[in-house]
Coordinates of C-alpha atoms in Angstrom, one line a residue:
M7 CA 86.6 60.1 206.9
P8 CA 86.0 64.1 207.3
S9 CA 82.6 65.3 208.3
F10 CA 81.0 67.2 205.2
E11 CA 81.1 70.3 207.4
H12 CA 85.0 70.2 208.1
L13 CA 85.6 69.3 204.0
S14 CA 83.4 71.8 203.1
E15 CA 85.5 74.6 205.0
L16 CA 88.7 72.9 203.5
L17 CA 87.5 73.1 200.2
D18 CA 86.5 77.0 200.1
P19 CA 86.6 78.0 195.8
D20 CA 88.6 80.9 197.0
G21 CA 91.4 79.3 198.7
T22 CA 91.2 75.8 197.1
V23 CA 93.6 74.1 194.2
L24 CA 92.8 70.8 192.2
L25 CA 96.2 69.6 191.1
T26 CA 96.5 66.5 188.6
V27 CA 99.4 64.7 188.2
E28 CA 101.0 63.2 185.2
C29 CA 97.6 62.2 183.8
Q30 CA 99.0 62.2 180.3
Q31 CA 98.5 60.2 176.9
G32 CA 102.0 59.0 177.8
V33 CA 101.8 57.8 181.2
V34 CA 97.2 57.0 181.4
G35 CA 96.6 57.3 177.7
P36 CA 96.2 53.9 175.7
D37 CA 99.7 54.1 173.9
S38 CA 101.2 54.7 177.5
A39 CA 105.3 53.7 178.6
L40 CA 103.5 52.2 181.2
P41 CA 100.6 49.8 180.4
E42 CA 100.2 48.4 183.5
L43 CA 99.7 51.6 185.3
A44 CA 97.4 53.0 182.6
Q45 CA 95.3 49.9 182.8
E46 CA 95.1 50.0 186.8
A47 CA 94.3 54.2 186.4
R48 CA 91.5 53.3 184.0
S49 CA 90.0 50.0 185.2
S50 CA 89.9 51.5 188.4
G51 CA 87.8 54.3 187.6
A52 CA 90.4 56.5 189.4
L53 CA 90.9 58.6 185.7
G54 CA 87.4 58.9 185.3
R55 CA 87.0 60.4 188.7
I56 CA 89.9 62.7 187.8
A57 CA 87.9 64.0 184.8
R58 CA 84.5 64.3 187.0
L59 CA 86.5 66.7 189.6
V60 CA 88.3 68.7 186.8
G61 CA 85.2 69.2 185.4
A62 CA 83.4 70.5 188.5
A63 CA 86.5 72.6 189.5
H64 CA 85.7 74.4 186.1
E65 CA 82.3 74.7 187.0
S66 CA 82.8 75.5 190.6
G67 CA 85.9 78.7 190.3
V68 CA 88.4 76.0 191.7
Q69 CA 91.4 76.7 189.8
V70 CA 93.1 73.5 188.1
I71 CA 96.6 73.0 187.5
H72 CA 97.8 69.9 185.4
A73 CA 101.3 68.8 186.3
V74 CA 103.1 67.0 183.8
A75 CA 106.6 65.4 183.3
E76 CA 108.5 65.3 180.2
R77 CA 112.1 65.3 179.1
R78 CA 113.8 67.0 176.2
P79 CA 115.0 64.7 173.2
D80 CA 118.9 65.4 173.8
G81 CA 117.8 64.5 177.4
R82 CA 119.5 68.1 178.9
G83 CA 118.8 68.7 182.6
A84 CA 117.1 65.1 183.1
N85 CA 117.9 63.2 186.3
H86 CA 120.0 59.7 186.0
N87 CA 120.5 59.2 189.3
A88 CA 117.8 56.6 190.0
R89 CA 116.8 52.8 188.4
L90 CA 113.8 54.9 187.5
F91 CA 115.0 57.3 185.1
R92 CA 117.5 55.4 183.6
A93 CA 114.6 52.5 182.7
A94 CA 112.6 55.4 181.1
E95 CA 115.3 56.5 178.9
R96 CA 114.7 52.8 177.1
L97 CA 111.0 52.9 177.3
P98 CA 109.3 52.6 173.7
V99 CA 107.2 55.7 174.4
R100 CA 109.2 58.6 175.7
Q101 CA 107.7 61.5 177.6
L102 CA 109.4 64.5 175.1
T103 CA 108.2 67.6 174.9
G104 CA 106.1 68.5 172.0
T105 CA 104.8 65.3 171.4
T106 CA 101.1 63.7 171.9
A107 CA 102.8 61.7 175.0
V108 CA 102.6 65.0 176.9
R109 CA 98.9 66.2 176.5
I110 CA 96.3 65.8 179.0
A111 CA 95.0 62.5 178.5
P112 CA 90.9 62.0 177.8
P113 CA 88.3 62.2 179.3
V114 CA 90.3 64.8 181.5
E115 CA 89.6 68.2 180.0
V116 CA 92.0 71.3 180.4
A117 CA 89.9 74.9 180.4
E118 CA 91.7 78.0 179.3
E119 CA 91.6 79.2 182.7
D120 CA 94.0 76.0 183.7
F121 CA 97.4 76.1 184.4
V122 CA 99.7 73.0 182.7
V123 CA 103.0 72.8 184.5
R124 CA 105.9 71.4 183.2
R125 CA 108.6 69.4 184.2
L126 CA 112.0 68.5 183.3
H127 CA 113.4 67.2 186.2
G128 CA 113.0 64.9 189.4
L129 CA 110.2 63.3 190.8
S130 CA 108.0 65.8 192.3
P131 CA 105.4 68.1 190.3
I132 CA 106.2 70.6 193.1
S133 CA 109.3 70.7 194.1
G134 CA 111.2 72.8 191.6
T135 CA 108.3 73.6 189.6
D136 CA 106.5 76.6 189.5
V137 CA 103.4 75.0 191.0
D138 CA 104.3 76.4 194.5
P139 CA 104.9 80.1 193.3
L140 CA 101.7 79.9 191.3
L141 CA 99.7 78.5 194.4
R142 CA 100.7 81.1 196.4
N143 CA 100.0 83.7 194.1
L144 CA 96.4 82.2 193.5
G145 CA 95.8 82.7 197.6
C146 CA 95.9 78.9 197.7
R147 CA 95.3 77.1 201.0
T148 CA 94.3 73.9 200.7
L149 CA 95.5 71.5 198.1
V150 CA 93.2 68.4 196.3
V151 CA 95.9 66.1 195.1
T152 CA 94.7 63.7 192.3
G153 CA 96.7 61.3 189.7
V154 CA 99.3 59.1 188.8
S155 CA 101.2 57.1 190.6
A156 CA 100.4 56.3 194.0
N157 CA 103.9 54.8 194.1
I158 CA 105.8 58.0 193.6
A159 CA 104.6 61.4 192.2
V160 CA 101.9 61.7 194.0
P161 CA 103.3 60.8 197.8
N162 CA 106.0 63.5 196.7
A163 CA 103.2 66.4 195.9
V164 CA 101.7 65.8 199.5
F165 CA 104.6 65.7 201.0
D166 CA 106.1 68.6 199.1
A167 CA 103.0 70.2 199.8
V168 CA 102.2 69.9 203.6
N169 CA 105.9 70.9 203.5
R170 CA 105.3 74.4 202.1
G171 CA 102.4 74.8 204.6
Y172 CA 99.5 74.0 202.4
T173 CA 96.4 71.6 203.6
V174 CA 96.4 68.8 201.5
V175 CA 93.2 66.7 200.5
V176 CA 93.3 63.4 198.7
P177 CA 90.3 61.9 197.7
A178 CA 91.8 58.1 197.4
D179 CA 89.9 56.8 194.7
A180 CA 90.9 59.8 192.3
I181 CA 94.7 58.3 192.9
A182 CA 96.3 55.1 191.1
G183 CA 99.4 53.3 191.5
V184 CA 100.5 49.5 191.2
P185 CA 99.9 47.1 192.1
S186 CA 96.7 48.0 192.7
E187 CA 96.6 46.7 196.7
Y188 CA 99.9 49.2 197.0
T189 CA 97.3 52.1 196.5
P190 CA 94.8 51.6 199.7
A191 CA 98.1 50.3 201.9
M192 CA 99.8 53.5 201.2
V193 CA 97.0 55.9 201.7
R194 CA 95.8 54.3 205.3
N195 CA 99.7 53.8 206.5
T196 CA 101.2 57.4 204.7
L197 CA 99.1 59.7 203.3
A198 CA 96.3 59.5 205.9
L199 CA 98.8 61.1 208.5
V200 CA 99.5 64.3 206.8
A201 CA 96.4 64.9 204.5
T202 CA 92.8 64.6 204.6
I203 CA 91.6 61.4 202.9
T204 CA 88.3 61.4 201.5
T205 CA 86.2 60.4 198.1
T206 CA 85.3 61.9 195.2
D207 CA 82.0 62.0 195.7
D208 CA 82.5 63.9 198.9
V209 CA 84.9 66.4 196.9
L210 CA 82.0 66.9 194.0
A211 CA 79.2 67.2 196.7
C212 CA 81.5 70.6 198.1
F213 CA 81.9 71.8 195.3
E214 CA 78.3 71.5 194.1
Q215 CA 77.5 73.5 197.7
R216 CA 79.5 76.2 196.9
R217 CA 77.5 76.2 193.2
R218 CA 73.7 76.7 194.8

């Protein structure tokens, strides 16, 4: 874990953006298309911690971006080149544009100053979306990545951010994947090689310090 001083330097509000990944009703809500993942996100406390981080970011002047995965009802533009995409088409809950499934799930709150970036294709919240141009225009240097899943979208976000020159901070207790034991192994063996790994409480402490 980084020292508080080092983490505090990385999380300067003027250059920090908090990203939530697929924290939407159809993924982590009670009527999720992926109930096992939704259960893990909630029972592990990850979703509650994300909500705390978002709330603290709002109070500290840290920009928040919510990355949402969705698809058109006609499926135009969506990928079909992997098992995951084909399976998603058969799920009883689909992440259709304009439906409840693509709204940010409580207890995470969306403020007026937040950005909600929606993608219709691919696996990454960053590649091929508006996230990277927004980060550059906001003067982002450090991206805090939270959300689901630790299996696919979260590591995609981390790798894409690092490849684009951002410093990435991952509060390891504010991401979730399945099975539950996979997430810490992935963090330890993969994300720790490219991102600064920390905890929700440590990030909150840095945000709190900036409010004093």
